[in-house]
Amino acid sequence: MGNAQITSLLVSVLAGTMVIFLRLRASNRPTTLRKIMIPPMGMATGFMMFIVPDTRIPWAWAGIAFLVGAVLFSVPLIRTTQLEIRDETVYMKRSKAFLWIIIGMLLVRVLLHDWVERYITVVQSAGVFFILAFGMILVWRIAMLRSFLSLTGRKPGVHQAANE
């Protein structure tokens, strides 16, 4: 295993650990439209990696990666993300299953990453998995947005956090 592969693996594990930590903290703070929409918007800047010719992949690979993220990986997140109103403010409910789902997804990603790197370069693999993650995050956050709007749109008196 080369340095690039080890670095890629470590970054994946670090990112997964960060997601777990951030999600556990999120249930203690109000959820806002901004907090729902910033992750996919911030992540979208990662598409700049494809300016570098070595990272480019065929459109079909990108489409498949996006669909796998959007369909397979986002569904467990959507099912375990519930919003609720407490003290007239929207919060995310903490889910016991979420931690296990994130760990499972991280393991699947690491195993797939190793297999995929047998056939494509490390930087192309990074591009494929970035697109997969973007598809997952985008669909998950759109589902959260719909839930948020449904909760706040039908409940008079519910307000959003002051920092929105």
Tab-separated table of N, CA and C in Angstrom:
chain	number	residue	atom	x	y	z
A	1	MET	N	0.859	-1.187	0.000
A	1	MET	CA	0.000	0.000	0.000
A	1	MET	C	0.893	1.235	0.000
A	2	GLY	N	0.671	2.123	-0.981
A	2	GLY	CA	1.493	3.319	-1.119
A	2	GLY	C	1.071	4.439	-0.185
A	3	ASN	N	1.897	5.485	-0.145
A	3	ASN	CA	1.617	6.638	0.722
A	3	ASN	C	0.289	7.291	0.389
A	4	ALA	N	-0.025	7.414	-0.908
A	4	ALA	CA	-1.290	8.048	-1.303
A	4	ALA	C	-2.479	7.229	-0.821
A	5	GLN	N	-2.375	5.915	-0.891
A	5	GLN	CA	-3.468	5.054	-0.434
A	5	GLN	C	-3.638	5.138	1.082
A	6	ILE	N	-2.532	5.144	1.804
A	6	ILE	CA	-2.595	5.252	3.272
A	6	ILE	C	-3.185	6.603	3.662
A	7	THR	N	-2.734	7.665	2.997
A	7	THR	CA	-3.274	9.003	3.277
A	7	THR	C	-4.762	9.042	2.994
A	8	SER	N	-5.171	8.473	1.875
A	8	SER	CA	-6.588	8.442	1.516
A	8	SER	C	-7.410	7.698	2.566
A	9	LEU	N	-6.906	6.565	3.032
A	9	LEU	CA	-7.585	5.784	4.063
A	9	LEU	C	-7.705	6.576	5.362
A	10	LEU	N	-6.617	7.227	5.762
A	10	LEU	CA	-6.637	8.024	6.996
A	10	LEU	C	-7.606	9.196	6.899
A	11	VAL	N	-7.644	9.850	5.747
A	11	VAL	CA	-8.577	10.961	5.554
A	11	VAL	C	-10.017	10.456	5.641
A	12	SER	N	-10.293	9.282	5.070
A	12	SER	CA	-11.642	8.700	5.133
A	12	SER	C	-12.056	8.420	6.572
A	13	VAL	N	-11.158	7.830	7.343
A	13	VAL	CA	-11.460	7.513	8.738
A	13	VAL	C	-11.637	8.799	9.539
A	14	LEU	N	-10.786	9.781	9.305
A	14	LEU	CA	-10.905	11.066	9.998
A	14	LEU	C	-12.220	11.758	9.656
A	15	ALA	N	-12.590	11.751	8.381
A	15	ALA	CA	-13.849	12.377	7.957
A	15	ALA	C	-15.042	11.665	8.586
A	16	GLY	N	-15.024	10.338	8.621
A	16	GLY	CA	-16.108	9.583	9.249
A	16	GLY	C	-16.222	9.887	10.730
A	17	THR	N	-15.093	9.983	11.407
A	17	THR	CA	-15.088	10.317	12.835
A	17	THR	C	-15.640	11.723	13.061
A	18	MET	N	-15.274	12.648	12.187
A	18	MET	CA	-15.774	14.023	12.300
A	18	MET	C	-17.295	14.070	12.106
A	19	VAL	N	-17.803	13.314	11.136
A	19	VAL	CA	-19.253	13.271	10.901
A	19	VAL	C	-19.970	12.771	12.147
A	20	ILE	N	-19.454	11.720	12.769
A	20	ILE	CA	-20.067	11.173	13.988
A	20	ILE	C	-20.073	12.232	15.086
A	21	PHE	N	-18.944	12.875	15.300
A	21	PHE	CA	-18.835	13.890	16.345
A	21	PHE	C	-19.791	15.058	16.096
A	22	LEU	N	-19.799	15.563	14.859
A	22	LEU	CA	-20.668	16.703	14.544
A	22	LEU	C	-22.141	16.348	14.673
A	23	ARG	N	-22.503	15.156	14.248
A	23	ARG	CA	-23.908	14.748	14.312
A	23	ARG	C	-24.379	14.597	15.758
A	24	LEU	N	-23.514	14.046	16.618
A	24	LEU	CA	-23.881	13.900	18.026
A	24	LEU	C	-24.054	15.269	18.689
A	25	ARG	N	-23.228	16.228	18.312
A	25	ARG	CA	-23.361	17.591	18.856
A	25	ARG	C	-24.600	18.299	18.315
A	26	ALA	N	-24.991	17.975	17.089
A	26	ALA	CA	-26.094	18.685	16.428
A	26	ALA	C	-27.410	18.518	17.167
A	27	SER	N	-27.611	17.417	17.852
A	27	SER	CA	-28.886	17.198	18.521
A	27	SER	C	-29.063	18.096	19.740
A	28	ASN	N	-28.005	18.736	20.174
A	28	ASN	CA	-28.086	19.639	21.328
A	28	ASN	C	-28.298	21.094	20.936
A	29	ARG	N	-28.267	21.366	19.650
A	29	ARG	CA	-28.395	22.745	19.166
A	29	ARG	C	-29.559	22.837	18.180
A	30	PRO	N	-30.191	24.000	18.106
A	30	PRO	CA	-31.293	24.156	17.148
A	30	PRO	C	-30.829	23.927	15.711
A	31	THR	N	-31.710	23.391	14.900
A	31	THR	CA	-31.447	23.186	13.482
A	31	THR	C	-32.042	24.352	12.711
A	32	THR	N	-31.263	24.885	11.787
A	32	THR	CA	-31.714	26.017	10.991
A	32	THR	C	-31.576	25.668	9.507
A	33	LEU	N	-32.202	26.460	8.671
A	33	LEU	CA	-32.042	26.271	7.226
A	33	LEU	C	-30.574	26.349	6.832
A	34	ARG	N	-29.868	27.275	7.414
A	34	ARG	CA	-28.444	27.446	7.117
A	34	ARG	C	-27.668	26.180	7.470
A	35	LYS	N	-27.917	25.621	8.639
A	35	LYS	CA	-27.201	24.417	9.059
A	35	LYS	C	-27.541	23.213	8.188
A	36	ILE	N	-28.712	23.213	7.627
A	36	ILE	CA	-29.103	22.121	6.736
A	36	ILE	C	-28.441	22.277	5.373
A	37	MET	N	-28.368	23.482	4.858
A	37	MET	CA	-27.926	23.688	3.478
A	37	MET	C	-26.433	23.945	3.301
A	38	ILE	N	-25.729	24.371	4.332
A	38	ILE	CA	-24.304	24.676	4.171
A	38	ILE	C	-23.468	23.451	3.785
A	39	PRO	N	-23.670	22.259	4.359
A	39	PRO	CA	-22.801	21.131	3.968
A	39	PRO	C	-22.787	20.829	2.468
A	40	PRO	N	-23.938	20.690	1.791
A	40	PRO	CA	-23.812	20.417	0.357
A	40	PRO	C	-23.263	21.602	-0.438
A	41	MET	N	-23.572	22.825	-0.008
A	41	MET	CA	-23.035	23.988	-0.727
A	41	MET	C	-21.523	24.082	-0.532
A	42	GLY	N	-21.063	23.863	0.693
A	42	GLY	CA	-19.623	23.892	0.952
A	42	GLY	C	-18.904	22.763	0.229
A	43	MET	N	-19.523	21.603	0.210
A	43	MET	CA	-18.931	20.453	-0.452
A	43	MET	C	-18.838	20.658	-1.960
A	44	ALA	N	-19.757	21.398	-2.533
A	44	ALA	CA	-19.775	21.609	-3.982
A	44	ALA	C	-18.475	22.222	-4.485
A	45	THR	N	-17.768	22.952	-3.629
A	45	THR	CA	-16.495	23.534	-4.052
A	45	THR	C	-15.470	22.443	-4.367
A	46	GLY	N	-15.672	21.249	-3.838
A	46	GLY	CA	-14.769	20.137	-4.108
A	46	GLY	C	-14.740	19.715	-5.560
A	47	PHE	N	-15.767	20.094	-6.322
A	47	PHE	CA	-15.773	19.764	-7.750
A	47	PHE	C	-14.625	20.463	-8.490
A	48	MET	N	-14.017	21.454	-7.845
A	48	MET	CA	-12.863	22.121	-8.448
A	48	MET	C	-11.705	21.146	-8.653
A	49	MET	N	-11.699	20.012	-7.927
A	49	MET	CA	-10.621	19.033	-8.090
A	49	MET	C	-10.547	18.530	-9.529
A	50	PHE	N	-11.671	18.566	-10.223
A	50	PHE	CA	-11.703	18.032	-11.576
A	50	PHE	C	-11.063	18.963	-12.604
A	51	ILE	N	-10.586	20.120	-12.154
A	51	ILE	CA	-9.781	20.987	-13.014
A	51	ILE	C	-8.464	20.275	-13.340
A	52	VAL	N	-7.959	19.531	-12.376
A	52	VAL	CA	-6.708	18.794	-12.555
A	52	VAL	C	-6.984	17.577	-13.441
A	53	PRO	N	-6.347	17.477	-14.581
A	53	PRO	CA	-6.644	16.390	-15.526
A	53	PRO	C	-6.529	14.977	-14.936
A	54	ASP	N	-5.598	14.746	-14.016
A	54	ASP	CA	-5.416	13.401	-13.444
A	54	ASP	C	-6.624	12.915	-12.651
A	55	THR	N	-7.469	13.834	-12.184
A	55	THR	CA	-8.626	13.431	-11.368
A	55	THR	C	-9.855	13.137	-12.210
A	56	ARG	N	-9.817	13.486	-13.468
A	56	ARG	CA	-11.008	13.340	-14.314
A	56	ARG	C	-11.374	11.871	-14.520
A	57	ILE	N	-12.685	11.645	-14.535
A	57	ILE	CA	-13.220	10.297	-14.715
A	57	ILE	C	-14.307	10.359	-15.789
A	58	PRO	N	-14.646	9.229	-16.387
A	58	PRO	CA	-15.732	9.243	-17.378
A	58	PRO	C	-17.061	9.672	-16.746
A	59	TRP	N	-17.912	10.311	-17.554
A	59	TRP	CA	-19.215	10.782	-17.074
A	59	TRP	C	-20.048	9.637	-16.512
A	60	ALA	N	-19.944	8.466	-17.121
A	60	ALA	CA	-20.731	7.315	-16.645
A	60	ALA	C	-20.330	6.944	-15.222
A	61	TRP	N	-19.028	6.977	-14.929
A	61	TRP	CA	-18.569	6.667	-13.576
A	61	TRP	C	-19.118	7.699	-12.584
A	62	ALA	N	-19.078	8.960	-12.993
A	62	ALA	CA	-19.576	10.026	-12.126
A	62	ALA	C	-21.076	9.839	-11.862
A	63	GLY	N	-21.828	9.516	-12.907
A	63	GLY	CA	-23.271	9.293	-12.751
A	63	GLY	C	-23.577	8.122	-11.837
A	64	ILE	N	-22.846	7.025	-12.029
A	64	ILE	CA	-23.056	5.845	-11.177
A	64	ILE	C	-22.697	6.166	-9.726
A	65	ALA	N	-21.567	6.837	-9.517
A	65	ALA	CA	-21.150	7.195	-8.153
A	65	ALA	C	-22.206	8.082	-7.488
A	66	PHE	N	-22.703	9.075	-8.230
A	66	PHE	CA	-23.727	9.958	-7.671
A	66	PHE	C	-24.987	9.170	-7.315
A	67	LEU	N	-25.423	8.300	-8.207
A	67	LEU	CA	-26.631	7.504	-7.946
A	67	LEU	C	-26.459	6.563	-6.766
A	68	VAL	N	-25.304	5.938	-6.633
A	68	VAL	CA	-25.059	5.063	-5.482
A	68	VAL	C	-25.154	5.867	-4.191
A	69	GLY	N	-24.537	7.043	-4.164
A	69	GLY	CA	-24.615	7.891	-2.980
A	69	GLY	C	-26.028	8.367	-2.709
A	70	ALA	N	-26.709	8.808	-3.779
A	70	ALA	CA	-28.056	9.380	-3.649
A	70	ALA	C	-29.090	8.327	-3.274
A	71	VAL	N	-28.949	7.121	-3.777
A	71	VAL	CA	-29.966	6.096	-3.561
A	71	VAL	C	-29.608	5.171	-2.400
A	72	LEU	N	-28.426	4.578	-2.443
A	72	LEU	CA	-28.085	3.578	-1.430
A	72	LEU	C	-27.608	4.170	-0.100
A	73	PHE	N	-26.699	5.138	-0.183
A	73	PHE	CA	-26.092	5.647	1.039
A	73	PHE	C	-26.938	6.697	1.755
A	74	SER	N	-27.767	7.435	1.040
A	74	SER	CA	-28.559	8.480	1.700
A	74	SER	C	-29.766	7.914	2.449
A	75	VAL	N	-30.309	6.797	1.988
A	75	VAL	CA	-31.540	6.256	2.588
A	75	VAL	C	-31.392	5.959	4.080
A	76	PRO	N	-30.321	5.278	4.531
A	76	PRO	CA	-30.212	5.065	5.983
A	76	PRO	C	-30.112	6.372	6.769
A	77	LEU	N	-29.443	7.365	6.193
A	77	LEU	CA	-29.334	8.659	6.878
A	77	LEU	C	-30.692	9.349	6.957
A	78	ILE	N	-31.439	9.286	5.872
A	78	ILE	CA	-32.764	9.918	5.857
A	78	ILE	C	-33.670	9.249	6.883
A	79	ARG	N	-33.619	7.924	6.930
A	79	ARG	CA	-34.492	7.185	7.860
A	79	ARG	C	-34.145	7.407	9.328
A	80	THR	N	-32.890	7.744	9.607
A	80	THR	CA	-32.493	7.945	11.008
A	80	THR	C	-32.404	9.408	11.399
A	81	THR	N	-32.762	10.304	10.504
A	81	THR	CA	-32.744	11.736	10.816
A	81	THR	C	-34.179	12.210	10.993
A	82	GLN	N	-34.522	12.501	12.201
A	82	GLN	CA	-35.853	12.999	12.524
A	82	GLN	C	-35.712	14.380	13.153
A	83	LEU	N	-36.548	15.289	12.721
A	83	LEU	CA	-36.575	16.623	13.309
A	83	LEU	C	-37.771	16.717	14.241
A	84	GLU	N	-37.622	17.519	15.286
A	84	GLU	CA	-38.712	17.723	16.238
A	84	GLU	C	-38.700	19.170	16.705
A	85	ILE	N	-39.837	19.589	17.221
A	85	ILE	CA	-39.947	20.938	17.754
A	85	ILE	C	-39.878	20.850	19.271
A	86	ARG	N	-38.912	21.590	19.830
A	86	ARG	CA	-38.778	21.735	21.277
A	86	ARG	C	-38.678	23.219	21.574
A	87	ASP	N	-39.461	23.663	22.532
A	87	ASP	CA	-39.444	25.083	22.918
A	87	ASP	C	-39.607	25.993	21.698
A	88	GLU	N	-40.506	25.616	20.810
A	88	GLU	CA	-40.826	26.380	19.606
A	88	GLU	C	-39.642	26.550	18.651
A	89	THR	N	-38.665	25.640	18.735
A	89	THR	CA	-37.502	25.658	17.857
A	89	THR	C	-37.278	24.236	17.332
A	90	VAL	N	-36.747	24.116	16.124
A	90	VAL	CA	-36.530	22.804	15.508
A	90	VAL	C	-35.175	22.241	15.937
A	91	TYR	N	-35.193	20.975	16.362
A	91	TYR	CA	-33.990	20.233	16.737
A	91	TYR	C	-33.981	18.897	16.008
A	92	MET	N	-32.765	18.320	15.858
A	92	MET	CA	-32.647	16.959	15.352
A	92	MET	C	-32.730	16.009	16.534
A	93	LYS	N	-33.525	14.945	16.375
A	93	LYS	CA	-33.579	13.909	17.401
A	93	LYS	C	-32.325	13.054	17.292
A	94	ARG	N	-31.783	12.679	18.435
A	94	ARG	CA	-30.628	11.783	18.437
A	94	ARG	C	-31.105	10.368	18.159
A	95	SER	N	-30.438	9.694	17.239
A	95	SER	CA	-30.791	8.329	16.870
A	95	SER	C	-29.672	7.385	17.285
A	96	LYS	N	-30.031	6.331	17.993
A	96	LYS	CA	-29.027	5.339	18.395
A	96	LYS	C	-28.483	4.594	17.183
A	97	ALA	N	-29.306	4.423	16.171
A	97	ALA	CA	-28.886	3.685	14.975
A	97	ALA	C	-27.911	4.493	14.121
A	98	PHE	N	-27.940	5.824	14.231
A	98	PHE	CA	-27.111	6.658	13.368
A	98	PHE	C	-25.629	6.321	13.490
A	99	LEU	N	-25.133	6.182	14.716
A	99	LEU	CA	-23.718	5.885	14.942
A	99	LEU	C	-23.329	4.599	14.217
A	100	TRP	N	-24.147	3.574	14.335
A	100	TRP	CA	-23.843	2.284	13.702
A	100	TRP	C	-23.945	2.374	12.180
A	101	ILE	N	-24.868	3.172	11.693
A	101	ILE	CA	-24.996	3.353	10.243
A	101	ILE	C	-23.763	4.056	9.691
A	102	ILE	N	-23.301	5.101	10.360
A	102	ILE	CA	-22.114	5.829	9.894
A	102	ILE	C	-20.884	4.922	9.935
A	103	ILE	N	-20.727	4.150	11.005
A	103	ILE	CA	-19.584	3.231	11.089
A	103	ILE	C	-19.673	2.185	9.971
A	104	GLY	N	-20.867	1.642	9.742
A	104	GLY	CA	-21.047	0.665	8.667
A	104	GLY	C	-20.746	1.250	7.303
A	105	MET	N	-21.219	2.466	7.062
A	105	MET	CA	-20.968	3.124	5.779
A	105	MET	C	-19.482	3.408	5.599
A	106	LEU	N	-18.813	3.779	6.677
A	106	LEU	CA	-17.378	4.024	6.613
A	106	LEU	C	-16.628	2.735	6.268
A	107	LEU	N	-17.021	1.636	6.878
A	107	LEU	CA	-16.389	0.350	6.566
A	107	LEU	C	-16.621	-0.049	5.104
A	108	VAL	N	-17.855	0.112	4.636
A	108	VAL	CA	-18.162	-0.202	3.240
A	108	VAL	C	-17.322	0.669	2.317
A	109	ARG	N	-17.221	1.951	2.651
A	109	ARG	CA	-16.447	2.876	1.831
A	109	ARG	C	-14.983	2.468	1.786
A	110	VAL	N	-14.406	2.120	2.941
A	110	VAL	CA	-12.997	1.724	2.981
A	110	VAL	C	-12.780	0.448	2.163
A	111	LEU	N	-13.683	-0.521	2.293
A	111	LEU	CA	-13.556	-1.765	1.527
A	111	LEU	C	-13.717	-1.513	0.025
A	112	LEU	N	-14.690	-0.710	-0.344
A	112	LEU	CA	-14.884	-0.378	-1.758
A	112	LEU	C	-13.702	0.410	-2.311
A	113	HIS	N	-13.182	1.317	-1.488
A	113	HIS	CA	-12.066	2.157	-1.898
A	113	HIS	C	-10.885	1.277	-2.293
A	114	ASP	N	-10.571	0.296	-1.482
A	114	ASP	CA	-9.453	-0.605	-1.749
A	114	ASP	C	-9.688	-1.375	-3.052
A	115	TRP	N	-10.897	-1.851	-3.258
A	115	TRP	CA	-11.235	-2.604	-4.469
A	115	TRP	C	-11.163	-1.710	-5.709
A	116	VAL	N	-11.740	-0.502	-5.604
A	116	VAL	CA	-11.764	0.424	-6.730
A	116	VAL	C	-10.347	0.825	-7.137
A	117	GLU	N	-9.464	1.008	-6.156
A	117	GLU	CA	-8.101	1.442	-6.464
A	117	GLU	C	-7.284	0.381	-7.196
A	118	ARG	N	-7.793	-0.823	-7.314
A	118	ARG	CA	-7.120	-1.850	-8.119
A	118	ARG	C	-7.272	-1.542	-9.608
A	119	TYR	N	-8.307	-0.773	-9.961
A	119	TYR	CA	-8.642	-0.539	-11.355
A	119	TYR	C	-8.427	0.887	-11.830
A	120	ILE	N	-8.404	1.841	-10.897
A	120	ILE	CA	-8.196	3.245	-11.280
A	120	ILE	C	-7.167	3.861	-10.343
A	121	THR	N	-6.680	5.042	-10.699
A	121	THR	CA	-5.654	5.697	-9.892
A	121	THR	C	-6.239	6.195	-8.564
A	122	VAL	N	-5.359	6.493	-7.631
A	122	VAL	CA	-5.780	6.989	-6.316
A	122	VAL	C	-6.543	8.308	-6.456
A	123	VAL	N	-6.075	9.209	-7.322
A	123	VAL	CA	-6.752	10.506	-7.461
A	123	VAL	C	-8.102	10.365	-8.162
A	124	GLN	N	-8.211	9.434	-9.108
A	124	GLN	CA	-9.516	9.179	-9.718
A	124	GLN	C	-10.461	8.562	-8.693
A	125	SER	N	-9.936	7.690	-7.856
A	125	SER	CA	-10.736	7.088	-6.789
A	125	SER	C	-11.264	8.173	-5.846
A	126	ALA	N	-10.414	9.137	-5.549
A	126	ALA	CA	-10.855	10.252	-4.700
A	126	ALA	C	-12.017	10.988	-5.354
A	127	GLY	N	-11.934	11.183	-6.670
A	127	GLY	CA	-13.019	11.848	-7.393
A	127	GLY	C	-14.309	11.050	-7.354
A	128	VAL	N	-14.202	9.740	-7.587
A	128	VAL	CA	-15.383	8.873	-7.561
A	128	VAL	C	-16.048	8.921	-6.188
A	129	PHE	N	-15.258	8.778	-5.126
A	129	PHE	CA	-15.841	8.750	-3.792
A	129	PHE	C	-16.331	10.120	-3.333
A	130	PHE	N	-15.714	11.183	-3.854
A	130	PHE	CA	-16.236	12.520	-3.572
A	130	PHE	C	-17.631	12.669	-4.164
A	131	ILE	N	-17.807	12.251	-5.406
A	131	ILE	CA	-19.114	12.362	-6.059
A	131	ILE	C	-20.142	11.488	-5.340
A	132	LEU	N	-19.741	10.293	-4.919
A	132	LEU	CA	-20.634	9.421	-4.151
A	132	LEU	C	-21.080	10.127	-2.861
A	133	ALA	N	-20.116	10.688	-2.145
A	133	ALA	CA	-20.438	11.389	-0.893
A	133	ALA	C	-21.325	12.604	-1.152
A	134	PHE	N	-21.060	13.325	-2.234
A	134	PHE	CA	-21.882	14.490	-2.558
A	134	PHE	C	-23.326	14.078	-2.832
A	135	GLY	N	-23.504	13.002	-3.589
A	135	GLY	CA	-24.858	12.500	-3.852
A	135	GLY	C	-25.578	12.140	-2.567
A	136	MET	N	-24.859	11.500	-1.655
A	136	MET	CA	-25.438	11.114	-0.369
A	136	MET	C	-25.841	12.344	0.446
A	137	ILE	N	-24.905	13.271	0.588
A	137	ILE	CA	-25.153	14.476	1.396
A	137	ILE	C	-26.272	15.317	0.788
A	138	LEU	N	-26.247	15.508	-0.524
A	138	LEU	CA	-27.242	16.347	-1.184
A	138	LEU	C	-28.655	15.800	-0.977
A	139	VAL	N	-28.854	14.523	-1.230
A	139	VAL	CA	-30.194	13.929	-1.086
A	139	VAL	C	-30.625	13.922	0.373
A	140	TRP	N	-29.713	13.596	1.285
A	140	TRP	CA	-30.021	13.587	2.723
A	140	TRP	C	-30.449	14.979	3.177
A	141	ARG	N	-29.705	15.986	2.769
A	141	ARG	CA	-30.013	17.352	3.203
A	141	ARG	C	-31.290	17.889	2.558
A	142	ILE	N	-31.576	17.489	1.343
A	142	ILE	CA	-32.850	17.890	0.725
A	142	ILE	C	-34.012	17.281	1.505
A	143	ALA	N	-33.856	16.033	1.926
A	143	ALA	CA	-34.899	15.398	2.750
A	143	ALA	C	-35.046	16.130	4.078
A	144	MET	N	-33.938	16.536	4.684
A	144	MET	CA	-33.992	17.306	5.927
A	144	MET	C	-34.684	18.645	5.702
A	145	LEU	N	-34.370	19.288	4.587
A	145	LEU	CA	-34.977	20.577	4.259
A	145	LEU	C	-36.489	20.442	4.136
A	146	ARG	N	-36.933	19.411	3.443
A	146	ARG	CA	-38.375	19.185	3.288
A	146	ARG	C	-39.033	18.965	4.648
A	147	SER	N	-38.396	18.189	5.497
A	147	SER	CA	-38.925	17.938	6.836
A	147	SER	C	-38.970	19.237	7.653
A	148	PHE	N	-37.900	20.017	7.567
A	148	PHE	CA	-37.823	21.292	8.286
A	148	PHE	C	-38.940	22.227	7.836
A	149	LEU	N	-39.100	22.359	6.529
A	149	LEU	CA	-40.135	23.255	6.006
A	149	LEU	C	-41.531	22.758	6.362
A	150	SER	N	-41.716	21.464	6.362
A	150	SER	CA	-42.998	20.889	6.743
A	150	SER	C	-43.306	21.186	8.210
A	151	LEU	N	-42.318	21.023	9.059
A	151	LEU	CA	-42.520	21.300	10.489
A	151	LEU	C	-42.794	22.770	10.750
A	152	THR	N	-42.008	23.635	10.168
A	152	THR	CA	-42.139	25.064	10.464
A	152	THR	C	-43.268	25.716	9.683
A	153	GLY	N	-43.620	25.186	8.544
A	153	GLY	CA	-44.667	25.772	7.717
A	153	GLY	C	-46.059	25.525	8.236
A	154	ARG	N	-46.250	24.493	9.025
A	154	ARG	CA	-47.578	24.124	9.507
A	154	ARG	C	-47.799	24.440	10.973
A	155	LYS	N	-46.803	25.004	11.621
A	155	LYS	CA	-46.925	25.275	13.052
A	155	LYS	C	-46.774	26.775	13.313
A	156	PRO	N	-47.869	27.472	13.496
A	156	PRO	CA	-47.734	28.904	13.801
A	156	PRO	C	-47.035	29.077	15.144
A	157	GLY	N	-46.215	30.081	15.236
A	157	GLY	CA	-45.511	30.355	16.487
A	157	GLY	C	-44.148	29.701	16.551
A	158	VAL	N	-43.844	28.786	15.649
A	158	VAL	CA	-42.528	28.161	15.647
A	158	VAL	C	-41.569	29.136	15.004
A	159	HIS	N	-40.481	29.389	15.690
A	159	HIS	CA	-39.520	30.311	15.119
A	159	HIS	C	-38.202	29.602	14.876
A	160	GLN	N	-37.399	30.215	14.041
A	160	GLN	CA	-36.090	29.657	13.761
A	160	GLN	C	-35.098	30.273	14.734
A	161	ALA	N	-33.959	29.637	14.876
A	161	ALA	CA	-32.933	30.119	15.797
A	161	ALA	C	-32.517	31.533	15.383
A	162	ALA	N	-32.088	32.293	16.353
A	162	ALA	CA	-31.750	33.700	16.127
A	162	ALA	C	-30.563	33.872	15.172
A	163	ASN	N	-29.692	32.855	15.076
A	163	ASN	CA	-28.504	33.012	14.245
A	163	ASN	C	-28.759	32.671	12.783
A	164	GLU	N	-29.970	32.468	12.363
A	164	GLU	CA	-30.279	32.114	10.982
A	164	GLU	C	-30.169	33.305	10.080
